[in-house]
Amino acid sequence: MQVKGKGKKKLYDDINITPMLDLAYVLLVIFIIMTTASVQGIKVNVPKASSSVSLAKPTTKAITVDSDGQVYLDTFPVTIDELESQLRSFKAVTPDFPVVIKGDRVAQFGRITEVLDACSRVGISQLGIVTERVKPS
């Protein structure tokens, strides 16, 4: 005869949440990395200037003018008219979003002026120009 309770395996009645927390932490790290990489833009050779306050925020739009005079909104090439219409649609959603302009060192000043005029027509009040910091000698 078998004694009651002997030989039977005990059932677990609790849930181990450690693997679930590990997954949550990994997802949190992935989301943090993806949101910080959202405003990359096109790599250009920017001029040097003194240190200034950065406007970089997750809602910041980056407008880039490369050495050939091509204009990019974030990483997408646009014309001045397309730039203005897209900035208007962003302004309708977020009325006070900042814009940073990155111009290549050898870019035509007239092209950068057209971008500044488009921002002015849309009514963007937070506008910054990206420069490279001067290294102390």
PDB file of C-alpha atoms in Angstrom, residues 18-102:
ATOM      1  CA  THR A  18      11.481  37.210 -13.164  1.00  0.00           C
ATOM      2  CA  PRO A  19      11.553  36.326 -16.893  1.00  0.00           C
ATOM      3  CA  MET A  20       8.660  38.728 -17.488  1.00  0.00           C
ATOM      4  CA  LEU A  21      10.564  41.569 -15.779  1.00  0.00           C
ATOM      5  CA  ASP A  22      13.678  40.777 -17.810  1.00  0.00           C
ATOM      6  CA  LEU A  23      11.633  41.101 -20.989  1.00  0.00           C
ATOM      7  CA  ALA A  24      10.134  44.394 -19.793  1.00  0.00           C
ATOM      8  CA  TYR A  25      13.604  45.826 -19.096  1.00  0.00           C
ATOM      9  CA  VAL A  26      14.880  44.782 -22.525  1.00  0.00           C
ATOM     10  CA  LEU A  27      11.876  46.410 -24.209  1.00  0.00           C
ATOM     11  CA  LEU A  28      12.410  49.578 -22.155  1.00  0.00           C
ATOM     12  CA  VAL A  29      16.051  49.797 -23.279  1.00  0.00           C
ATOM     13  CA  ILE A  30      15.038  49.253 -26.913  1.00  0.00           C
ATOM     14  CA  PHE A  31      12.435  52.043 -26.735  1.00  0.00           C
ATOM     15  CA  ILE A  32      14.922  54.434 -25.128  1.00  0.00           C
ATOM     16  CA  ILE A  33      17.488  53.771 -27.856  1.00  0.00           C
ATOM     17  CA  MET A  34      14.926  54.159 -30.646  1.00  0.00           C
ATOM     18  CA  THR A  35      13.574  57.488 -29.360  1.00  0.00           C
ATOM     19  CA  THR A  36      17.033  59.017 -28.966  1.00  0.00           C
ATOM     20  CA  ALA A  37      17.936  58.017 -32.523  1.00  0.00           C
ATOM     21  CA  SER A  38      14.829  59.593 -34.077  1.00  0.00           C
ATOM     22  CA  VAL A  39      16.408  62.948 -35.025  1.00  0.00           C
ATOM     23  CA  GLN A  40      19.536  61.945 -36.869  1.00  0.00           C
ATOM     24  CA  GLY A  41      19.346  63.745 -40.197  1.00  0.00           C
ATOM     25  CA  ILE A  42      22.064  63.692 -42.833  1.00  0.00           C
ATOM     26  CA  LYS A  43      25.734  63.940 -41.837  1.00  0.00           C
ATOM     27  CA  VAL A  44      27.251  67.229 -42.973  1.00  0.00           C
ATOM     28  CA  ASN A  45      30.418  69.125 -42.138  1.00  0.00           C
ATOM     29  CA  VAL A  46      29.101  71.951 -39.892  1.00  0.00           C
ATOM     30  CA  PRO A  47      30.973  75.189 -39.151  1.00  0.00           C
ATOM     31  CA  LYS A  48      32.478  75.851 -35.709  1.00  0.00           C
ATOM     32  CA  ALA A  49      31.037  78.290 -33.171  1.00  0.00           C
ATOM     33  CA  SER A  50      31.096  78.933 -29.443  1.00  0.00           C
ATOM     34  CA  SER A  51      29.090  76.756 -27.092  1.00  0.00           C
ATOM     35  CA  SER A  52      25.345  77.372 -27.019  1.00  0.00           C
ATOM     36  CA  VAL A  53      22.187  75.833 -25.619  1.00  0.00           C
ATOM     37  CA  SER A  54      20.915  72.904 -27.657  1.00  0.00           C
ATOM     38  CA  LEU A  55      17.271  72.701 -28.760  1.00  0.00           C
ATOM     39  CA  ALA A  56      17.454  68.949 -29.342  1.00  0.00           C
ATOM     40  CA  LYS A  57      14.236  67.362 -28.069  1.00  0.00           C
ATOM     41  CA  PRO A  58      12.341  64.298 -29.257  1.00  0.00           C
ATOM     42  CA  THR A  59       9.927  66.537 -31.210  1.00  0.00           C
ATOM     43  CA  THR A  60      12.699  68.555 -32.841  1.00  0.00           C
ATOM     44  CA  LYS A  61      12.708  68.569 -36.642  1.00  0.00           C
ATOM     45  CA  ALA A  62      16.099  68.671 -38.334  1.00  0.00           C
ATOM     46  CA  ILE A  63      16.462  70.493 -41.648  1.00  0.00           C
ATOM     47  CA  THR A  64      19.752  69.805 -43.417  1.00  0.00           C
ATOM     48  CA  VAL A  65      21.308  71.592 -46.384  1.00  0.00           C
ATOM     49  CA  ASP A  66      24.194  69.609 -47.844  1.00  0.00           C
ATOM     50  CA  SER A  67      27.133  70.874 -49.887  1.00  0.00           C
ATOM     51  CA  ASP A  68      25.201  70.415 -53.170  1.00  0.00           C
ATOM     52  CA  GLY A  69      22.294  72.576 -51.957  1.00  0.00           C
ATOM     53  CA  GLN A  70      19.897  69.635 -51.456  1.00  0.00           C
ATOM     54  CA  VAL A  71      17.451  70.197 -48.564  1.00  0.00           C
ATOM     55  CA  TYR A  72      16.460  67.334 -46.241  1.00  0.00           C
ATOM     56  CA  LEU A  73      13.723  67.224 -43.612  1.00  0.00           C
ATOM     57  CA  ASP A  74      15.080  64.754 -41.072  1.00  0.00           C
ATOM     58  CA  THR A  75      16.524  62.252 -43.585  1.00  0.00           C
ATOM     59  CA  PHE A  76      14.147  62.752 -46.510  1.00  0.00           C
ATOM     60  CA  PRO A  77      15.050  65.018 -49.476  1.00  0.00           C
ATOM     61  CA  VAL A  78      12.460  67.762 -50.057  1.00  0.00           C
ATOM     62  CA  THR A  79      11.976  70.895 -52.116  1.00  0.00           C
ATOM     63  CA  ILE A  80      11.378  74.244 -50.408  1.00  0.00           C
ATOM     64  CA  ASP A  81       7.620  74.040 -51.162  1.00  0.00           C
ATOM     65  CA  GLU A  82       7.399  70.484 -49.768  1.00  0.00           C
ATOM     66  CA  LEU A  83       9.391  71.590 -46.722  1.00  0.00           C
ATOM     67  CA  GLU A  84       6.981  74.441 -46.056  1.00  0.00           C
ATOM     68  CA  SER A  85       3.878  72.257 -46.410  1.00  0.00           C
ATOM     69  CA  GLN A  86       5.294  69.537 -44.136  1.00  0.00           C
ATOM     70  CA  LEU A  87       6.310  72.107 -41.526  1.00  0.00           C
ATOM     71  CA  ARG A  88       2.751  73.507 -41.651  1.00  0.00           C
ATOM     72  CA  SER A  89       1.315  70.039 -40.989  1.00  0.00           C
ATOM     73  CA  PHE A  90       3.749  69.502 -38.070  1.00  0.00           C
ATOM     74  CA  LYS A  91       2.795  72.920 -36.677  1.00  0.00           C
ATOM     75  CA  ALA A  92      -0.900  71.975 -36.839  1.00  0.00           C
ATOM     76  CA  VAL A  93      -0.190  68.967 -34.603  1.00  0.00           C
ATOM     77  CA  THR A  94       2.435  70.571 -32.324  1.00  0.00           C
ATOM     78  CA  PRO A  95       2.193  74.376 -32.439  1.00  0.00           C
ATOM     79  CA  ASP A  96       5.474  75.081 -30.620  1.00  0.00           C
ATOM     80  CA  PHE A  97       7.965  72.514 -31.951  1.00  0.00           C
ATOM     81  CA  PRO A  98      11.648  73.451 -32.340  1.00  0.00           C
ATOM     82  CA  VAL A  99      13.534  73.251 -35.627  1.00  0.00           C
ATOM     83  CA  VAL A 100      17.291  72.937 -36.033  1.00  0.00           C
ATOM     84  CA  ILE A 101      19.034  73.768 -39.302  1.00  0.00           C
ATOM     85  CA  LYS A 102      22.257  72.001 -40.202  1.00  0.00           C
TER      86      LYS A 102
END
